[in-house]
Short mmCIF file of C-alpha atoms and ligand atoms in Angstrom, two decimals:
data_model
loop_
_atom_site.label_atom_id
_atom_site.label_comp_id
_atom_site.label_asym_id
_atom_site.label_seq_id
_atom_site.Cartn_x
_atom_site.Cartn_y
_atom_site.Cartn_z
CA MET A 90 -0.98 34.76 1.65
CA LEU A 91 0.28 34.42 -1.90
CA VAL A 92 3.82 33.58 -2.97
CA LEU A 93 5.11 33.66 -6.53
CA ILE A 94 8.29 31.77 -7.45
CA LYS A 95 9.26 33.42 -10.69
CA GLY A 96 11.50 32.54 -13.61
CA GLY A 97 13.32 29.49 -12.27
CA ARG A 98 13.95 26.27 -14.15
CA VAL A 99 11.32 24.02 -12.65
CA ILE A 100 12.33 20.35 -12.72
CA ASP A 101 9.87 17.77 -11.44
CA PRO A 102 11.12 14.49 -12.95
CA GLY A 103 8.61 12.85 -15.26
CA ASN A 104 6.28 15.84 -14.96
CA LEU A 105 7.83 19.24 -15.66
CA ASP A 106 11.01 20.79 -17.01
CA GLY A 107 10.97 24.41 -18.11
CA ILE A 108 11.28 28.06 -17.12
CA MET A 109 8.10 28.60 -15.17
CA ASP A 110 6.26 30.66 -12.61
CA ILE A 111 4.62 28.94 -9.65
CA LEU A 112 1.90 30.56 -7.58
CA ILE A 113 1.37 29.34 -4.03
CA LYS A 114 -1.85 30.05 -2.19
CA ASP A 115 -2.58 29.01 1.40
CA GLY A 116 0.38 26.63 1.41
CA LYS A 117 -0.59 24.84 -1.79
CA ILE A 118 0.51 25.11 -5.40
CA SER A 119 -2.35 26.90 -7.14
CA GLU A 120 -0.97 27.81 -10.57
CA ILE A 121 1.94 26.71 -12.77
CA LYS A 122 2.50 28.71 -15.94
CA GLU A 123 5.19 29.31 -18.55
CA HIS A 124 7.39 32.13 -17.27
CA GLY A 125 5.91 35.53 -18.04
CA SER A 126 2.36 34.38 -18.78
CA LYS A 127 -0.45 36.05 -16.90
CA LEU A 128 -1.46 34.38 -13.66
CA LYS A 129 -5.07 34.43 -12.55
CA ALA A 130 -4.53 35.36 -8.93
CA GLN A 131 -3.52 38.93 -8.18
CA SER A 132 -2.98 40.50 -4.81
CA SER A 133 -1.09 43.34 -3.20
CA LYS A 134 0.08 40.84 -0.59
CA LEU A 135 1.99 38.82 -3.19
CA LYS A 136 5.50 37.88 -2.12
CA VAL A 137 7.71 37.42 -5.17
CA ILE A 138 10.74 35.13 -5.15
CA ASP A 139 12.99 35.72 -8.14
CA ALA A 140 14.36 32.27 -9.02
CA SER A 141 15.97 33.21 -12.33
CA GLY A 142 19.18 31.25 -12.91
CA LYS A 143 18.12 28.75 -10.26
CA ILE A 144 16.56 25.30 -10.16
CA VAL A 145 13.15 24.87 -8.55
CA THR A 146 12.48 21.30 -7.43
CA PRO A 147 10.00 19.32 -5.36
CA GLY A 148 11.19 19.39 -1.75
CA LEU A 149 14.25 17.22 -1.16
CA ILE A 150 13.84 14.24 1.17
CA ASP A 151 16.61 12.61 3.19
CA MET A 152 15.44 9.09 3.97
CA HIS A 153 18.29 8.23 6.31
CA VAL A 154 19.28 10.52 9.17
CA HIS A 155 20.09 10.11 12.83
CA LEU A 156 18.56 12.67 15.15
CA ARG A 157 19.79 11.83 18.63
CA GLU A 158 16.64 12.62 20.54
CA PRO A 159 15.58 10.99 22.78
CA GLY A 160 18.76 10.10 24.62
CA HIS A 161 21.76 11.92 23.16
CA GLU A 162 20.55 15.49 22.84
CA TYR A 163 24.09 16.84 23.20
CA LYS A 164 24.80 15.47 19.69
CA GLU A 165 21.56 16.55 17.98
CA THR A 166 18.01 17.32 18.98
CA ILE A 167 14.96 16.89 16.80
CA GLU A 168 14.81 20.68 16.57
CA SER A 169 18.49 21.17 15.59
CA GLY A 170 18.40 18.23 13.16
CA CYS A 171 15.31 19.63 11.47
CA LEU A 172 16.93 23.05 11.15
CA SER A 173 20.09 21.45 9.76
CA ALA A 174 17.89 19.69 7.20
CA ALA A 175 16.15 22.95 6.23
CA TYR A 176 19.50 24.71 5.75
CA GLY A 177 20.64 21.80 3.60
CA GLY A 178 17.61 22.13 1.31
CA PHE A 179 15.53 19.26 2.71
CA THR A 180 11.81 19.55 3.33
CA ALA A 181 11.49 16.09 4.89
CA ILE A 182 13.68 13.63 6.77
CA CYS A 183 13.40 10.09 8.10
CA PRO A 184 15.12 9.63 11.46
CA MET A 185 16.44 6.16 12.30
CA PRO A 186 15.31 4.43 15.50
CA ASN A 187 18.70 3.97 17.26
CA THR A 188 17.88 6.54 19.92
CA ASN A 189 17.77 5.90 23.66
CA PRO A 190 15.16 4.61 24.27
CA VAL A 191 14.95 2.98 20.86
CA ASN A 192 12.00 3.93 18.66
CA ASP A 193 10.46 0.48 18.99
CA ASN A 194 6.96 1.38 20.23
CA GLY A 195 4.18 3.79 19.35
CA GLN A 196 4.87 6.10 22.27
CA ILE A 197 8.40 6.90 21.12
CA THR A 198 7.22 7.41 17.53
CA GLU A 199 4.55 9.79 18.82
CA TYR A 200 7.11 11.60 20.98
CA ILE A 201 9.36 12.16 17.95
CA LEU A 202 6.44 13.47 15.93
CA LYS A 203 5.32 15.72 18.75
CA LYS A 204 8.80 17.23 19.03
CA ALA A 205 8.94 17.63 15.26
CA GLY A 206 5.60 19.42 15.39
CA ILE A 207 6.94 21.83 18.01
CA ALA A 208 10.07 22.47 15.91
CA ASP A 209 7.66 23.22 13.03
CA THR A 210 10.25 23.31 10.25
CA VAL A 211 10.74 20.25 8.03
CA ARG A 212 8.47 17.21 7.90
CA VAL A 213 9.59 14.21 9.92
CA TYR A 214 8.72 10.63 8.97
CA PRO A 215 10.12 8.30 11.63
CA VAL A 216 11.65 4.92 10.85
CA ALA A 217 10.87 2.48 13.66
CA ALA A 218 12.86 -0.56 14.77
CA ILE A 219 12.55 -4.03 13.26
CA SER A 220 13.32 -5.68 16.60
CA LYS A 221 12.69 -4.61 20.18
CA GLY A 222 15.60 -2.57 21.52
CA LEU A 223 17.41 -3.41 18.23
CA ASN A 224 18.16 -6.73 19.93
CA GLY A 225 17.65 -8.87 16.83
CA LYS A 226 15.57 -11.29 18.87
CA SER A 227 11.91 -10.29 18.96
CA LEU A 228 9.90 -8.22 16.50
CA CYS A 229 8.22 -4.94 17.38
CA GLU A 230 4.47 -4.35 16.88
CA TYR A 231 4.41 -3.00 13.34
CA GLY A 232 0.70 -2.17 13.34
CA GLU A 233 1.10 -0.01 16.42
CA LEU A 234 4.17 1.69 14.94
CA LYS A 235 2.43 2.41 11.65
CA GLU A 236 -0.60 3.74 13.46
CA ALA A 237 1.68 6.09 15.44
CA GLY A 238 3.24 7.42 12.22
CA ALA A 239 6.27 5.25 11.39
CA ILE A 240 6.81 4.84 7.65
CA ALA A 241 9.46 2.09 7.50
CA LEU A 242 11.32 -0.38 9.72
CA SER A 243 15.05 -0.70 10.31
CA ASP A 244 17.56 -1.84 12.93
CA ASP A 245 20.06 0.55 11.29
CA GLY A 246 23.37 0.58 13.10
CA TYR A 247 23.02 -3.20 13.43
CA PRO A 248 22.19 -5.98 11.02
CA VAL A 249 19.44 -8.48 11.75
CA ARG A 250 21.73 -11.48 12.19
CA ASP A 251 19.02 -14.13 12.45
CA SER A 252 17.78 -14.95 8.93
CA GLN A 253 14.57 -16.48 10.27
CA LEU A 254 13.77 -13.30 12.21
CA MET A 255 14.48 -11.20 9.10
CA ARG A 256 12.15 -13.41 7.06
CA ARG A 257 9.39 -12.95 9.64
CA ALA A 258 10.04 -9.20 9.76
CA MET A 259 9.63 -8.96 5.99
CA GLU A 260 6.40 -10.95 6.05
CA TYR A 261 5.03 -8.91 8.94
CA ALA A 262 6.04 -5.57 7.37
CA LYS A 263 4.47 -6.60 4.07
CA GLY A 264 1.09 -6.89 5.81
CA PHE A 265 1.37 -3.21 6.69
CA SER A 266 2.86 -2.15 3.33
CA MET A 267 5.99 -0.91 5.08
CA PRO A 268 9.47 -1.29 3.58
CA ILE A 269 12.29 -2.88 5.56
CA ILE A 270 15.47 -0.80 5.46
CA SER A 271 18.43 -3.11 5.89
CA HIS A 272 21.79 -2.28 7.45
CA CYS A 273 23.78 -4.98 5.67
CA GLU A 274 26.74 -6.16 7.70
CA ASP A 275 28.01 -9.60 8.65
CA LEU A 276 29.29 -8.78 12.13
CA ASN A 277 31.46 -11.90 12.39
CA LEU A 278 33.20 -11.06 9.14
CA ALA A 279 33.52 -7.35 9.99
CA ALA A 280 34.95 -8.52 13.34
CA ASN A 281 36.93 -5.71 14.96
CA GLY A 282 37.59 -3.89 11.66
CA VAL A 283 37.41 -0.11 11.61
CA VAL A 284 38.30 0.75 7.98
CA ASN A 285 38.22 -0.88 4.56
CA GLU A 286 40.36 -4.02 4.34
CA GLY A 287 43.39 -3.54 2.11
CA ALA A 288 46.81 -1.98 1.74
CA VAL A 289 45.80 1.39 3.25
CA ALA A 290 44.47 -0.30 6.41
CA THR A 291 47.59 -2.45 6.72
CA SER A 292 49.97 0.48 6.26
CA MET A 293 48.12 2.38 8.97
CA GLY A 294 48.01 -0.53 11.38
CA LEU A 295 44.22 -0.58 11.43
CA ALA A 296 42.00 -3.66 11.27
CA GLY A 297 40.06 -3.99 8.02
CA ILE A 298 36.47 -4.82 7.03
CA PRO A 299 36.20 -6.75 3.75
CA ASN A 300 33.62 -5.83 1.08
CA ALA A 301 32.03 -9.23 1.61
CA ALA A 302 30.93 -8.24 5.13
CA GLU A 303 28.41 -5.98 3.35
CA SER A 304 27.63 -7.87 0.15
CA ILE A 305 26.94 -11.23 1.85
CA MET A 306 24.12 -9.61 3.76
CA VAL A 307 22.88 -7.70 0.70
CA MET A 308 22.61 -11.05 -1.10
CA ARG A 309 20.91 -12.73 1.87
CA ASP A 310 18.35 -9.98 2.20
CA ILE A 311 17.66 -10.00 -1.53
CA ALA A 312 17.04 -13.76 -1.26
CA LEU A 313 14.67 -13.20 1.67
CA CYS A 314 12.90 -10.38 -0.17
CA GLU A 315 12.42 -12.71 -3.13
CA LEU A 316 11.12 -15.44 -0.84
CA THR A 317 8.65 -13.19 0.94
CA GLU A 318 7.79 -10.95 -2.04
CA SER A 319 8.10 -7.97 0.27
CA ARG A 320 9.72 -4.53 -0.10
CA LEU A 321 13.39 -4.19 0.79
CA HIS A 322 15.52 -1.05 0.82
CA ILE A 323 19.30 -1.44 1.22
CA ALA A 324 20.88 1.33 3.31
CA HIS A 325 24.28 2.94 2.71
CA VAL A 326 25.64 0.85 -0.19
CA SER A 327 29.44 1.10 -0.29
CA THR A 328 30.81 -1.81 -2.36
CA LYS A 329 30.92 -2.86 -6.00
CA GLU A 330 29.66 -6.36 -5.13
CA SER A 331 26.56 -4.90 -3.46
CA VAL A 332 25.84 -2.73 -6.51
CA GLN A 333 26.13 -5.77 -8.77
CA ALA A 334 23.89 -7.90 -6.54
CA ILE A 335 21.20 -5.20 -6.46
CA ARG A 336 21.46 -4.70 -10.23
CA ASN A 337 20.96 -8.45 -10.83
CA ALA A 338 18.06 -8.62 -8.37
CA LYS A 339 16.28 -5.71 -10.06
CA LYS A 340 16.69 -7.43 -13.42
CA ARG A 341 14.90 -10.47 -11.94
CA GLY A 342 12.07 -8.22 -10.78
CA VAL A 343 12.83 -8.28 -7.04
CA LYS A 344 11.28 -5.29 -5.25
CA VAL A 345 14.57 -4.00 -3.89
CA THR A 346 15.68 -0.37 -3.78
CA ALA A 347 18.98 1.05 -2.60
CA GLU A 348 20.68 4.17 -1.35
CA THR A 349 24.21 5.42 -1.07
CA ALA A 350 25.59 8.43 0.78
CA PRO A 351 27.62 11.40 -0.50
CA HIS A 352 30.78 10.23 1.29
CA TYR A 353 30.80 6.95 -0.64
CA PHE A 354 30.63 8.65 -4.04
CA THR A 355 32.96 11.51 -3.06
CA LEU A 356 35.76 9.94 -0.99
CA THR A 357 37.81 6.75 -0.99
CA GLU A 358 39.80 4.99 1.71
CA ASP A 359 42.69 7.35 0.88
CA ALA A 360 40.85 9.98 2.95
CA ILE A 361 41.61 8.06 6.16
CA LYS A 362 45.35 8.65 5.80
CA GLY A 363 46.17 11.07 8.59
CA TYR A 364 43.80 9.31 10.99
CA ASN A 365 41.10 11.97 10.79
CA THR A 366 38.26 10.34 12.74
CA ASN A 367 35.78 12.33 10.64
CA THR A 368 36.53 9.83 7.89
CA LYS A 369 35.42 6.92 10.05
CA MET A 370 31.98 5.52 9.41
CA ASN A 371 30.18 2.22 9.06
CA PRO A 372 30.33 0.90 6.36
CA PRO A 373 33.82 2.35 5.83
CA LEU A 374 35.11 4.40 2.90
CA ARG A 375 36.12 1.92 0.21
CA SER A 376 38.51 1.67 -2.76
CA SER A 377 38.39 3.78 -5.91
CA GLN A 378 36.99 0.74 -7.81
CA ASP A 379 34.10 0.62 -5.37
CA ARG A 380 33.50 4.35 -5.77
CA GLU A 381 33.44 3.89 -9.53
CA ALA A 382 30.87 1.09 -9.18
CA ILE A 383 28.75 3.41 -7.02
CA TRP A 384 28.91 6.05 -9.78
CA GLU A 385 27.79 3.44 -12.32
CA GLY A 386 25.02 2.27 -10.00
CA LEU A 387 23.79 5.84 -9.61
CA ALA A 388 23.94 6.43 -13.36
CA ASP A 389 22.06 3.29 -14.42
CA GLY A 390 19.40 3.49 -11.70
CA THR A 391 20.61 0.53 -9.63
CA ILE A 392 21.01 2.99 -6.76
CA ASP A 393 17.69 4.81 -6.45
CA ILE A 394 18.50 7.23 -3.68
CA ILE A 395 21.06 9.58 -2.22
CA ALA A 396 20.64 9.73 1.56
CA THR A 397 23.10 11.26 3.99
CA ASP A 398 23.21 8.83 6.94
CA HIS A 399 23.62 12.09 8.90
CA ALA A 400 25.26 10.73 12.08
CA PRO A 401 26.07 13.49 14.58
CA HIS A 402 28.72 12.81 17.21
CA SER A 403 30.39 15.22 19.63
CA TYR A 404 34.11 15.91 20.08
CA ILE A 405 34.10 13.50 23.00
CA GLU A 406 33.36 10.59 20.70
CA LYS A 407 35.56 11.77 17.81
CA GLU A 408 38.70 13.30 19.38
CA VAL A 409 40.06 9.89 20.40
CA GLU A 410 42.23 7.17 18.82
CA PHE A 411 40.94 6.16 15.39
CA ASP A 412 39.87 2.68 16.38
CA GLN A 413 38.07 4.03 19.45
CA ALA A 414 36.18 6.81 17.61
CA ALA A 415 32.44 6.64 16.97
CA ASN A 416 31.27 5.77 13.47
CA GLY A 417 29.56 8.33 11.29
CA ILE A 418 29.60 11.85 9.91
CA ILE A 419 27.02 14.61 9.59
CA GLY A 420 25.68 15.21 6.11
CA LEU A 421 22.52 17.30 5.96
CA GLU A 422 24.24 20.62 5.22
CA THR A 423 26.71 19.31 2.63
CA SER A 424 24.65 16.74 0.71
CA VAL A 425 23.22 18.96 -2.02
CA SER A 426 26.62 20.47 -2.88
CA LEU A 427 28.40 17.11 -2.92
CA SER A 428 25.61 15.58 -4.99
CA LEU A 429 25.68 18.50 -7.45
CA LYS A 430 29.35 17.69 -7.99
CA LEU A 431 28.15 14.43 -9.57
CA VAL A 432 26.14 16.52 -12.02
CA HIS A 433 29.01 18.94 -12.71
CA ASP A 434 31.31 15.92 -13.26
CA GLY A 435 28.84 14.33 -15.70
CA VAL A 436 28.11 11.23 -13.57
CA ILE A 437 24.34 11.83 -13.42
CA SER A 438 21.97 14.42 -14.88
CA LEU A 439 20.30 17.17 -12.88
CA THR A 440 16.97 15.39 -13.35
CA GLY A 441 18.57 12.15 -12.15
CA LEU A 442 19.80 13.92 -9.04
CA ILE A 443 16.36 15.32 -8.24
CA GLU A 444 14.85 11.87 -8.74
CA LYS A 445 17.33 10.42 -6.24
CA MET A 446 16.84 13.16 -3.68
CA SER A 447 13.10 13.75 -4.00
CA THR A 448 10.93 11.67 -6.34
CA ASN A 449 12.31 8.24 -5.44
CA PRO A 450 12.46 8.63 -1.65
CA ALA A 451 8.89 10.00 -1.71
CA ARG A 452 7.75 6.93 -3.64
CA ILE A 453 9.47 4.53 -1.25
CA ILE A 454 8.11 6.11 1.93
CA GLY A 455 4.73 6.71 0.30
CA ILE A 456 4.28 10.46 0.50
CA GLU A 457 2.95 13.06 -1.93
CA ASN A 458 5.69 14.81 -3.86
CA GLY A 459 5.90 17.02 -6.91
CA ILE A 460 5.22 20.40 -8.43
CA LYS A 461 1.55 19.83 -9.21
CA ILE A 462 -1.55 21.95 -8.76
CA GLY A 463 -3.21 21.21 -5.43
CA TYR A 464 -0.06 19.68 -3.91
CA SER A 465 1.46 21.10 -0.75
CA ALA A 466 4.11 23.69 -1.60
CA ASP A 467 7.15 21.73 -0.40
CA ILE A 468 9.80 23.21 -2.64
CA THR A 469 13.59 23.52 -2.74
CA ILE A 470 15.42 26.16 -4.76
CA ILE A 471 18.98 25.31 -5.76
CA ASP A 472 21.62 27.65 -7.15
CA PRO A 473 23.71 25.23 -9.20
CA ASP A 474 26.56 27.68 -9.73
CA LEU A 475 26.95 29.34 -6.34
CA SER A 476 30.58 29.00 -5.26
CA TYR A 477 31.24 28.86 -1.55
CA LYS A 478 33.44 27.25 1.05
CA ILE A 479 31.94 24.74 3.48
CA ASP A 480 32.18 26.19 7.00
CA SER A 481 31.09 23.65 9.59
CA GLY A 482 31.26 26.40 12.23
CA LYS A 483 28.12 27.87 10.67
CA PHE A 484 26.12 24.62 10.63
CA GLN A 485 22.77 24.40 12.35
CA SER A 486 23.60 20.86 13.45
CA LEU A 487 24.85 20.61 17.04
CA SER A 488 27.73 18.44 15.81
CA ARG A 489 30.74 19.24 13.64
CA ASN A 490 31.93 15.81 12.53
CA THR A 491 32.40 16.32 8.81
CA PRO A 492 35.46 15.61 6.66
CA PHE A 493 34.30 18.28 4.19
CA ASN A 494 34.98 21.40 6.26
CA GLY A 495 36.84 23.97 4.16
CA TRP A 496 35.99 22.32 0.83
CA ASP A 497 35.30 24.67 -2.07
CA MET A 498 31.93 23.77 -3.57
CA LYS A 499 29.89 24.84 -6.56
CA GLY A 500 26.14 24.83 -6.03
CA LYS A 501 23.92 24.76 -2.99
CA ALA A 502 20.33 24.88 -1.80
CA VAL A 503 19.33 28.52 -1.31
CA LEU A 504 15.68 28.27 -0.28
CA THR A 505 13.60 25.64 1.49
CA MET A 506 9.83 25.93 1.64
CA VAL A 507 7.49 23.61 3.53
CA GLY A 508 3.74 23.95 3.09
CA GLY A 509 4.25 27.39 1.51
CA LYS A 510 6.31 28.63 4.45
CA ILE A 511 9.93 29.64 3.85
CA ILE A 512 12.04 27.91 6.49
CA PHE A 513 15.43 28.74 5.04
CA GLU A 514 16.42 31.43 2.58
CA GLU A 515 19.82 32.49 1.33
CA MET A 516 18.91 33.99 -2.01
CA VAL A 517 21.43 36.79 -1.65
CA SER A 518 24.62 35.78 -3.35
CA ALA A 519 26.77 37.11 -0.50
CA ASN A 520 29.62 34.66 -0.91
CA ARG A 521 29.39 34.24 -4.64
CA LYS A 522 32.84 34.69 -6.13
CA PRO A 523 33.12 37.82 -8.32
O1 DOR B 731 28.49 5.36 10.61
C1 DOR B 731 27.43 5.03 11.11
N1 DOR B 731 26.85 5.77 12.07
N2 DOR B 731 26.83 3.92 10.68
C2 DOR B 731 25.74 3.41 11.27
O2 DOR B 731 25.27 2.38 10.83
C3 DOR B 731 25.16 4.07 12.45
C4 DOR B 731 25.51 5.51 12.50
C5 DOR B 731 25.23 6.16 13.83
O3 DOR B 731 24.14 5.98 14.39
O4 DOR B 731 26.09 6.90 14.31
ZN1 ZN B 732 22.49 5.07 9.61
#
């Protein structure tokens, strides 16, 4: 089977940028040529994808998602989460371990991978727990987890409160060349807060969480990373102090990387006015100064990655009082459009965006990535100008908890290919505005 992706602007950061034709044979990239030049392989079975006017990139990777299987399949299954990823333009995702049971042993990791294999859509690279049952007390068996297929370790959803345990986790993970992904939150300082601390919280009668609840832990974990000379990745950065701490650490040569999520660079705490529980997440939406610092962090490379923290919840958990509602929003099917807005607004370049959604996550989790001859054909095609309205009713995700429903967007993923197989295609410009 031969597939030709023709006439798109191929951007593989640090490798390619130009109007090119890509030939895919048996799931792998077999030829890359300037658009219009003669390709060696010819066949009547050639499927041609016309990518003119579109961007062809290495497959996008979302390093931080929550699939709710095992345990909460009514919110998301591995199958529905993978399909949601495919429709959002992702070819690979990393599910967090806060399932029930927790992914804290090789059997659960294998179960997730088996289910992902049956779904047979996007690639799944599980993140396993730092501590057993996310209890923050005893470490999991990292060798067993790595052997089973886990690519990183995180107690995401909870911080590791005990600094000694975190130090040991970093040392242990280093022996297996696995990064620790840290959910940075000082639980005592966050206390019973549900939104960002400040005037908006006060006027709404809601308890606040100060920026320091995040940045204190970012600074602690950077100090521990420096001490142990291990690899640390900071999850869902939301504050200006965290950005500054990470920037300083990188300047000192600490091996720290960081991610933020589309909601932190798109929204501010103003979005919570009206008590829409789809604006409630942990960490919370912050001030406009914090959002600006996130933009700067994305632009100067302090923040390496855009990840969604896709956190599906059902109506049961969201249609309740604000302070009772579950934390988190879904993100897989809106991430590319919201991230492209950064490009349209001049915050980052298109190449910068692809780095943050493909090249950098691949490097951190240690997987092959790129438009190179011999590489697996994991490719995303993006139409940067396609205008459409977000309709959460059409999502593949089993959940609907997004604050972006009804938003008018410009640009979206229109084709997702994994190992040469098209798993999502919307090349027809059906809802393109005239
Ligand atoms: O908003 C969040 N939702 N933050 C987390 O840390 C966990 C996540 C979830 O699992 O729902
Ligand atoms: Zn998370």
